[in-house]
GROMACS .gro file of C-alpha atoms in nm:
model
  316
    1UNK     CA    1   0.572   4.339 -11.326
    2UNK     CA    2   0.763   4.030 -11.414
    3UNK     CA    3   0.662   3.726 -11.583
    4UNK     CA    4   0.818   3.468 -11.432
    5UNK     CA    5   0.992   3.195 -11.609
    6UNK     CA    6   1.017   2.863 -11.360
    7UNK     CA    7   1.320   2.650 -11.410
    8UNK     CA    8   1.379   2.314 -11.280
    9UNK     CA    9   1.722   2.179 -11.262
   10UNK     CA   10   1.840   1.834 -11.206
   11UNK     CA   11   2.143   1.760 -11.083
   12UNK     CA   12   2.360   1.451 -11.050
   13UNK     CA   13   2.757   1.465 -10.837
   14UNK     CA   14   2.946   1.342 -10.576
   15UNK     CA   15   2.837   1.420 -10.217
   16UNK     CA   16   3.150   1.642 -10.159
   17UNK     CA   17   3.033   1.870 -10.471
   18UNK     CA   18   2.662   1.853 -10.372
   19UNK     CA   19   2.755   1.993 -10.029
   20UNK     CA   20   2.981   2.299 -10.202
   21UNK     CA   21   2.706   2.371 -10.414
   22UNK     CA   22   2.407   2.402 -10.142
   23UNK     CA   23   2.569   2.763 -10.030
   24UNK     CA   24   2.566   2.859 -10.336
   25UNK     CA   25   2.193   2.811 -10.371
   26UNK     CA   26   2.162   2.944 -10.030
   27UNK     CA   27   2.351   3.253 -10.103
   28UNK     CA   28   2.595   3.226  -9.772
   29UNK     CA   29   2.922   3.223  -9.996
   30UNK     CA   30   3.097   3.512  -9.911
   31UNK     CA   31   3.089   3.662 -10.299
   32UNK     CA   32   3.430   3.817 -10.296
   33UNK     CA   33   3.342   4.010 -10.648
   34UNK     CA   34   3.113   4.218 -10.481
   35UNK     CA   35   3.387   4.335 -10.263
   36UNK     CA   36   3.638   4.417 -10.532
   37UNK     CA   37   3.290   4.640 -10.630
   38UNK     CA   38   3.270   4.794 -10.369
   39UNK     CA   39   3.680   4.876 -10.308
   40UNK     CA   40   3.659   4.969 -10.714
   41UNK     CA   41   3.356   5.252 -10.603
   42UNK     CA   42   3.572   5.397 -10.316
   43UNK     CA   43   3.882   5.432 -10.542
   44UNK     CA   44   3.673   5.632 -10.795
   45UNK     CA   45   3.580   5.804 -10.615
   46UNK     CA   46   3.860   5.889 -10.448
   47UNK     CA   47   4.011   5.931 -10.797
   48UNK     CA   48   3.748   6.223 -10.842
   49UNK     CA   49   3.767   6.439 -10.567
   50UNK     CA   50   4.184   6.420 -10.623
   51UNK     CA   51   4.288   6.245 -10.324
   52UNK     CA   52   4.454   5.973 -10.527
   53UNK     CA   53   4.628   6.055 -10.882
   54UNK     CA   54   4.782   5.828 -11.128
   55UNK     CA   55   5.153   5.839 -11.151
   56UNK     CA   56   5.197   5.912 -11.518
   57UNK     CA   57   5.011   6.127 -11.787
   58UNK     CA   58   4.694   6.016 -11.914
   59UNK     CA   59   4.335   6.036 -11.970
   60UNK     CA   60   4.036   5.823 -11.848
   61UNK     CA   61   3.840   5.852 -12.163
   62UNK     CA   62   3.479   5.750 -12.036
   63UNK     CA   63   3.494   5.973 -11.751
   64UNK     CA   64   3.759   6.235 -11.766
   65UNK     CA   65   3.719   6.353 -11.430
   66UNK     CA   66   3.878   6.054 -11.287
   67UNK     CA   67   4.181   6.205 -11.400
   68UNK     CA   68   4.089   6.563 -11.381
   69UNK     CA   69   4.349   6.640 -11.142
   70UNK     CA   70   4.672   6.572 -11.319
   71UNK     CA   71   4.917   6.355 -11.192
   72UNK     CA   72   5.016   6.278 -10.868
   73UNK     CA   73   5.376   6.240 -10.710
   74UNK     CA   74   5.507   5.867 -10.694
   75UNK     CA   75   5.381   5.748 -10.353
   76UNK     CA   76   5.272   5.368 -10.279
   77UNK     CA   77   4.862   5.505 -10.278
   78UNK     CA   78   4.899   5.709 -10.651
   79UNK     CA   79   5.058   5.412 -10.792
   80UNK     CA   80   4.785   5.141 -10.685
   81UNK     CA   81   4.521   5.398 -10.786
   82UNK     CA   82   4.749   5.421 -11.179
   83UNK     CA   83   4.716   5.051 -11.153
   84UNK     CA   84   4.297   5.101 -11.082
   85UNK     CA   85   4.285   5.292 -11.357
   86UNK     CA   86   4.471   5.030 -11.592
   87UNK     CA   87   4.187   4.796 -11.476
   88UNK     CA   88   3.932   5.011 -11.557
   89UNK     CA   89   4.089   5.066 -11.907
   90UNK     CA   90   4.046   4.676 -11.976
   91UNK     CA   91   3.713   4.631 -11.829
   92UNK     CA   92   3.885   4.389 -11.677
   93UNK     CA   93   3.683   4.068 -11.587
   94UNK     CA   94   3.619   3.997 -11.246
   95UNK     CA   95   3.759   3.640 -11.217
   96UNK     CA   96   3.976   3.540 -10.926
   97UNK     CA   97   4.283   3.725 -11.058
   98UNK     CA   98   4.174   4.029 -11.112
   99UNK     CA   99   3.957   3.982 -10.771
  100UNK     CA  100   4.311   3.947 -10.594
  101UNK     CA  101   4.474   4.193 -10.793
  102UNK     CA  102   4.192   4.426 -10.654
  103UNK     CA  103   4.286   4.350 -10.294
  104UNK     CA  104   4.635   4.426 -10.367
  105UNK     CA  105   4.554   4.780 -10.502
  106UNK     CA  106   4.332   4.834 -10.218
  107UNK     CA  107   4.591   4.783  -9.930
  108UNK     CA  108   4.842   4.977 -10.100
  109UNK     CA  109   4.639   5.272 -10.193
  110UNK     CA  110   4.545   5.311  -9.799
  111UNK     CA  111   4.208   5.436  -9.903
  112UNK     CA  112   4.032   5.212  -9.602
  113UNK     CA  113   4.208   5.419  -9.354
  114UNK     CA  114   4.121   5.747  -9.469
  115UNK     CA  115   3.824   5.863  -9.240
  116UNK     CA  116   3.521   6.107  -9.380
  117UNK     CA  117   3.620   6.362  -9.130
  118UNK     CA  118   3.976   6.377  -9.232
  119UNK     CA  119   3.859   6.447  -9.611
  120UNK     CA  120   3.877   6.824  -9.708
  121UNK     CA  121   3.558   6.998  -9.684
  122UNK     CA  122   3.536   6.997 -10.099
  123UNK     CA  123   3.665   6.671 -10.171
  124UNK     CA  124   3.348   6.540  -9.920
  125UNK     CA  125   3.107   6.760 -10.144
  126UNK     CA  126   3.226   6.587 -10.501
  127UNK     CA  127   3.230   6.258 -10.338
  128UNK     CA  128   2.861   6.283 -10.161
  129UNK     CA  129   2.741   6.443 -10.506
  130UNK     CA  130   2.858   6.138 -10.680
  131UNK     CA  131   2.757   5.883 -10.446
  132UNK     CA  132   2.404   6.069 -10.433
  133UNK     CA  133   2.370   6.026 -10.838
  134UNK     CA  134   2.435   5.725 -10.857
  135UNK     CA  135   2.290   5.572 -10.510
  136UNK     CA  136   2.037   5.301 -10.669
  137UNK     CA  137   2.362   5.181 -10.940
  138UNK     CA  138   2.624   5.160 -10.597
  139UNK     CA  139   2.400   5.100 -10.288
  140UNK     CA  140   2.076   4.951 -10.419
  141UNK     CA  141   1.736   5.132 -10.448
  142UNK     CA  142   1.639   5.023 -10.089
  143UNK     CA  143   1.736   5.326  -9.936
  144UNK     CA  144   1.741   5.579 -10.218
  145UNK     CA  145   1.427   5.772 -10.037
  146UNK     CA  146   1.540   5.795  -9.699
  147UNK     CA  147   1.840   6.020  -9.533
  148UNK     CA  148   2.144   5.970  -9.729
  149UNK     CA  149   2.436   5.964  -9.483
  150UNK     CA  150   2.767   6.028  -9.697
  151UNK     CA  151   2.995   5.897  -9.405
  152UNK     CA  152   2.752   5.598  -9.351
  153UNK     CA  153   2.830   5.546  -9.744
  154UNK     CA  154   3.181   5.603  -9.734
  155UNK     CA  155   3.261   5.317  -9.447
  156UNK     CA  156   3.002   5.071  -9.566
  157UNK     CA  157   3.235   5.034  -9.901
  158UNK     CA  158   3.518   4.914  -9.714
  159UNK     CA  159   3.281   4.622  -9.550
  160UNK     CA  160   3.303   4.276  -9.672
  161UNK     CA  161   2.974   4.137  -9.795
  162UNK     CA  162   2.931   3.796  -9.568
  163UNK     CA  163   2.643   3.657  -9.813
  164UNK     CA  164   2.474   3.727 -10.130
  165UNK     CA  165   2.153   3.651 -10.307
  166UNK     CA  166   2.039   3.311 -10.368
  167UNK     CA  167   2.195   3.141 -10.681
  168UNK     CA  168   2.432   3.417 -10.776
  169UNK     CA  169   2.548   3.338 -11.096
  170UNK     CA  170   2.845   3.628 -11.118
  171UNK     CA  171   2.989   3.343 -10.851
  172UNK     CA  172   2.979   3.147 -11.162
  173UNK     CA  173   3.078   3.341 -11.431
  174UNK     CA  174   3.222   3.689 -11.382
  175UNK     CA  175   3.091   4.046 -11.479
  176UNK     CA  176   3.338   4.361 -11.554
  177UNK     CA  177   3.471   4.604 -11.338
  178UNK     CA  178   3.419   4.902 -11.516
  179UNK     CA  179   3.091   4.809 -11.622
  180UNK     CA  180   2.971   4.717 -11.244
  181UNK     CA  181   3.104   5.070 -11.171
  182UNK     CA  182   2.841   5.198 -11.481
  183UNK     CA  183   2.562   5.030 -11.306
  184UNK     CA  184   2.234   5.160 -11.511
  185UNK     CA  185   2.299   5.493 -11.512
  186UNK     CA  186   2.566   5.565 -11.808
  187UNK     CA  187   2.840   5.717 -11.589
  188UNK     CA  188   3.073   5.583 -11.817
  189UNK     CA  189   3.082   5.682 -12.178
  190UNK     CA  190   3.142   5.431 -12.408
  191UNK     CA  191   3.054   5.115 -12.199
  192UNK     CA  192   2.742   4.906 -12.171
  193UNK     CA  193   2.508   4.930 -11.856
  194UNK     CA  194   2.454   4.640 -11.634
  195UNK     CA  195   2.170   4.455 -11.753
  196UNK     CA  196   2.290   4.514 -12.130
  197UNK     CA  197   2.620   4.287 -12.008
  198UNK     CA  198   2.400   4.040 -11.785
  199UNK     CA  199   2.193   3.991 -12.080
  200UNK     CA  200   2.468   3.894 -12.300
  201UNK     CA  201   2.659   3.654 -12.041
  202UNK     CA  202   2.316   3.515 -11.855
  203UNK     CA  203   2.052   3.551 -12.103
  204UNK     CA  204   1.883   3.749 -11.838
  205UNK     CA  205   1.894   4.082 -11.675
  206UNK     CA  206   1.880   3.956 -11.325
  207UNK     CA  207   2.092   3.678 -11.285
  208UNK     CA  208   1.985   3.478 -10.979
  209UNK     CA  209   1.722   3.256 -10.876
  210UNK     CA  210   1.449   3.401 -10.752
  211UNK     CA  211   1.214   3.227 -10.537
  212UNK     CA  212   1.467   2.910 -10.486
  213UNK     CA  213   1.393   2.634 -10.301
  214UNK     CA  214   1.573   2.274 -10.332
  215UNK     CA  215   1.549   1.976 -10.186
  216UNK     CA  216   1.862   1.672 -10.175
  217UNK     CA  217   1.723   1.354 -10.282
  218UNK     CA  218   1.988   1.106 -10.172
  219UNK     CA  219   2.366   1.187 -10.097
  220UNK     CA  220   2.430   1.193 -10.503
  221UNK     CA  221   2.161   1.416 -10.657
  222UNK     CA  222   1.931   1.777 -10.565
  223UNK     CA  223   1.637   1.947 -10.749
  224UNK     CA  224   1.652   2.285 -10.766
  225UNK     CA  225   1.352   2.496 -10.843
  226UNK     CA  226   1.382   2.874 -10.941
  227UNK     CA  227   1.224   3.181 -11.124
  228UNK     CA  228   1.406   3.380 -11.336
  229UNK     CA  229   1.224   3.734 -11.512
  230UNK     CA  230   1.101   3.634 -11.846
  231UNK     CA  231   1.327   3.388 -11.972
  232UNK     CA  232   1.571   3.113 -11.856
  233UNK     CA  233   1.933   3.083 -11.768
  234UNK     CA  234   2.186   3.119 -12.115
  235UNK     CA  235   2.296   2.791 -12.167
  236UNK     CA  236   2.683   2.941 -12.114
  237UNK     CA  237   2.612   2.971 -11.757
  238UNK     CA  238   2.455   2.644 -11.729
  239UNK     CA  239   2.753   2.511 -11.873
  240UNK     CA  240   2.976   2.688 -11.603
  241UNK     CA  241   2.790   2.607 -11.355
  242UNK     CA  242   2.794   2.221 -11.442
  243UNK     CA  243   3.186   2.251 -11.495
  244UNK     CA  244   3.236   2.420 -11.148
  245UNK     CA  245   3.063   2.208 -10.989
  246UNK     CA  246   3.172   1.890 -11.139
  247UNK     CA  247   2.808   1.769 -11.195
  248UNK     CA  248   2.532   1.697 -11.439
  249UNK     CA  249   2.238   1.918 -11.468
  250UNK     CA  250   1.963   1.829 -11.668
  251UNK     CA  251   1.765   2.175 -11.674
  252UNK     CA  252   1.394   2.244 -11.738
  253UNK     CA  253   1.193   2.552 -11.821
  254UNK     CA  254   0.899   2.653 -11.893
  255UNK     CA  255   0.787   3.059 -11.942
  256UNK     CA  256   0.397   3.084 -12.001
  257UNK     CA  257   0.310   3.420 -12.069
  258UNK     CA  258   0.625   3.456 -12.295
  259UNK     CA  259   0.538   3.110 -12.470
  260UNK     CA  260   0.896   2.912 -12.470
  261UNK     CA  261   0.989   2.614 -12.282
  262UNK     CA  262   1.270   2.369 -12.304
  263UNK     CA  263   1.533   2.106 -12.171
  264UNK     CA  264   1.896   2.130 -12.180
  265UNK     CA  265   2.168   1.894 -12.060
  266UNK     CA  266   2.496   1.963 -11.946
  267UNK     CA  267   2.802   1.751 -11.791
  268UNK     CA  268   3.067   1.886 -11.633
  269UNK     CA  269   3.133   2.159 -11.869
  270UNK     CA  270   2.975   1.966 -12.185
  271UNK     CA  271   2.643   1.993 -12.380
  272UNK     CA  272   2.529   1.629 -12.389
  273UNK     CA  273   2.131   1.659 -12.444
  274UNK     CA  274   1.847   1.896 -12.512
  275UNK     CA  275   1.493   1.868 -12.650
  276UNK     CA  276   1.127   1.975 -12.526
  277UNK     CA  277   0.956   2.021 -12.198
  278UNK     CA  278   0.819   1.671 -12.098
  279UNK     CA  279   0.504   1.691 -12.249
  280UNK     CA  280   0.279   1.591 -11.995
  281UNK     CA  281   0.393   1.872 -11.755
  282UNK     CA  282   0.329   2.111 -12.034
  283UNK     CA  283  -0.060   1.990 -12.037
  284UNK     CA  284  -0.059   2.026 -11.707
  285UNK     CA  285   0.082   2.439 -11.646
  286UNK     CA  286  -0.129   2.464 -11.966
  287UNK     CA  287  -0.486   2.362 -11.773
  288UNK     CA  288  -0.352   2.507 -11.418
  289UNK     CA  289  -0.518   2.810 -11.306
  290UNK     CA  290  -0.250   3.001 -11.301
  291UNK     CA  291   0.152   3.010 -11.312
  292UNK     CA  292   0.344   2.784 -11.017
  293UNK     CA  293   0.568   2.973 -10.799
  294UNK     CA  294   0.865   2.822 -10.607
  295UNK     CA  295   0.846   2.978 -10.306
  296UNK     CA  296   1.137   2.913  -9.991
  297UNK     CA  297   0.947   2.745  -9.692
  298UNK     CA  298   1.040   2.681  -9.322
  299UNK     CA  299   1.067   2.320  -9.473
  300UNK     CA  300   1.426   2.389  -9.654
  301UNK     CA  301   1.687   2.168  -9.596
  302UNK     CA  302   1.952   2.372  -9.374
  303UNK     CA  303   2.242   2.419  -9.553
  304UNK     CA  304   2.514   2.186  -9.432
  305UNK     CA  305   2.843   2.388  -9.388
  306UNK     CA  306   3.101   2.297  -9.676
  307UNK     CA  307   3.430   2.239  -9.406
  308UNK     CA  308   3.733   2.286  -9.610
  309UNK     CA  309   3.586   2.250  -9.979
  310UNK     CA  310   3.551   2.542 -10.221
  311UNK     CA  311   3.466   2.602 -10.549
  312UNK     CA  312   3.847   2.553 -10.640
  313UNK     CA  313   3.908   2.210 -10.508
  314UNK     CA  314   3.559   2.073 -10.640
  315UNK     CA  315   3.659   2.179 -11.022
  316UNK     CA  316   3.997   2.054 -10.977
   0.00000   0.00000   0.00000
């Protein structure tokens, strides 16, 4: 079990920015990292089972396998998957240009087109061996106990995710290609798991806010009101978030059971202010029966739809 950390945050912007950030919170960005996961999965392993080869000599060094099968001849789908590869090599940060460079890869290696039935019989068996392995790192543990469907697998990577979970912070700063391929379970030799990254960037394992619920005060400032597991949000990300979103946050927290609480300040990119929890809510979590939890109600604000704005034009 988890014990919760609750974090308040404060925040002061223009309208326009306020109303960019509220799908954030909500979670109904379309988070277009996840989908460069997703395409990265299918190309590996694609990679695996031989259908795609690089165009050149070489060795993936954290999981040879990849290019087991030698090299390929010099079509338009072997050289997007020697370009994959390169990626992979570099860990390569999942910001908007690798994101795009992603797409690019993907189109040209065809790999959306290519149906499970038209697979060869053993290519299928490598790929459904892999994808059962590593189900919980890929798919999520949801459905680890229940039928596993290969084919069901194999299409659902090629789907664009249309929303994420609330206050996604890889929308905010990126994670690492390779490394979201690793997931938990060490696939890849050499490389860090998941939470080992998310721990260094977010100061927390699982970076989103749990249990979110905001409300907008007037047209110029929201209060946000999250959980995190254990501890709060790394200052970097607070940061980012501040600087992408053109704002002020003044953030609060407060973890009981672990015994740390705090206030930072940050504007538009800049640390400007920190110190203690206000004392007098300290006294009073201290003499409460028992830790507050932010929970979403049917009272939430409905997310006003952010028209042409994006996270792009707000920061510039």
């Amino acid at each position: 079990m988890f014990s919760w950390c609750h974090n308040r945050l404060e925040i002061t912007a223009k309208s326009v920015c306020l109303d960019v950030m509220q799908p954030w919170i909500a979670g109904s960005e379309k988070p277009l990292y996840r989908h460069a996961i997703r395409q990265g999965i299918k190309l590996f392993l694609a990679g695996c089972a031989g259908i795609l080869k690089p165009v050149r000599p070489m060795e993936y060094t954290p999981y040879p396998m990849l290019t087991a099968y030698g090299t390929g001849a010099q079509t338009s789908p072997n050289q997007a998957f020697q370009h994959f590869i390169e990626l992979l090599e570099q860990d390569a940060w999942l910001d908007t240009k690798t994101v795009s460079r992603m797409e690019k890869i993907w189109l040209q290696s065809g790999i959306e087109a290519l149906k499970w039935e038209a697979i060869p019989f053993t290519a299928r068996q490598i790929m459904a061996q892999l994808m059962a392995v590593h189900y919980a790192d890929w798919f999520g543990v949801a459905g680890a106990g229940g039928q596993f469907d290969p084919q069901e697998r194999w299409e659902w990577l090629s789907i664009m995710p249309e929303t994420t979970c609330t206050c996604d912070m890889l929308m905010v700063m990126p994670s690492r290609l390779a490394t979201e391929l690793n997931g938990e379970s060490g696939l890849l030799t050499g490389l860090c798991t998941t939470s080992e990254l998310y721990m260094q960037l977010f100061g927390m394992a699982f970076p989103a806010g749990h249990q979110a619920i905001w409300s907008r005060d007037d047209v110029g400032s929201l209060t946000l009101h999250f959980a995190s597991p254990w501890y709060p949000p790394s200052g970097e990300v607070m940061g980012e978030m501040s600087q992408l979103f053109d704002c002020e946050i003044r953030h609060y927290w407060i973890s009981p059971d672990v015994g740390t609480s705090g206030f930072n300040c940050f504007d538009r990119g800049d640390h400007v202010d920190s110190g203690p929890y206000p004392a007098e809510e300290l006294r009073q979590s201290e003499n409460s029966d028992g830790a507050r939890m932010y929970l979403v109600t049917q009272e939430t604000a409905a997310v006003p739809s952010p028209g042409t704005a994006h996270y792009g034009s707000i920061r510039a």
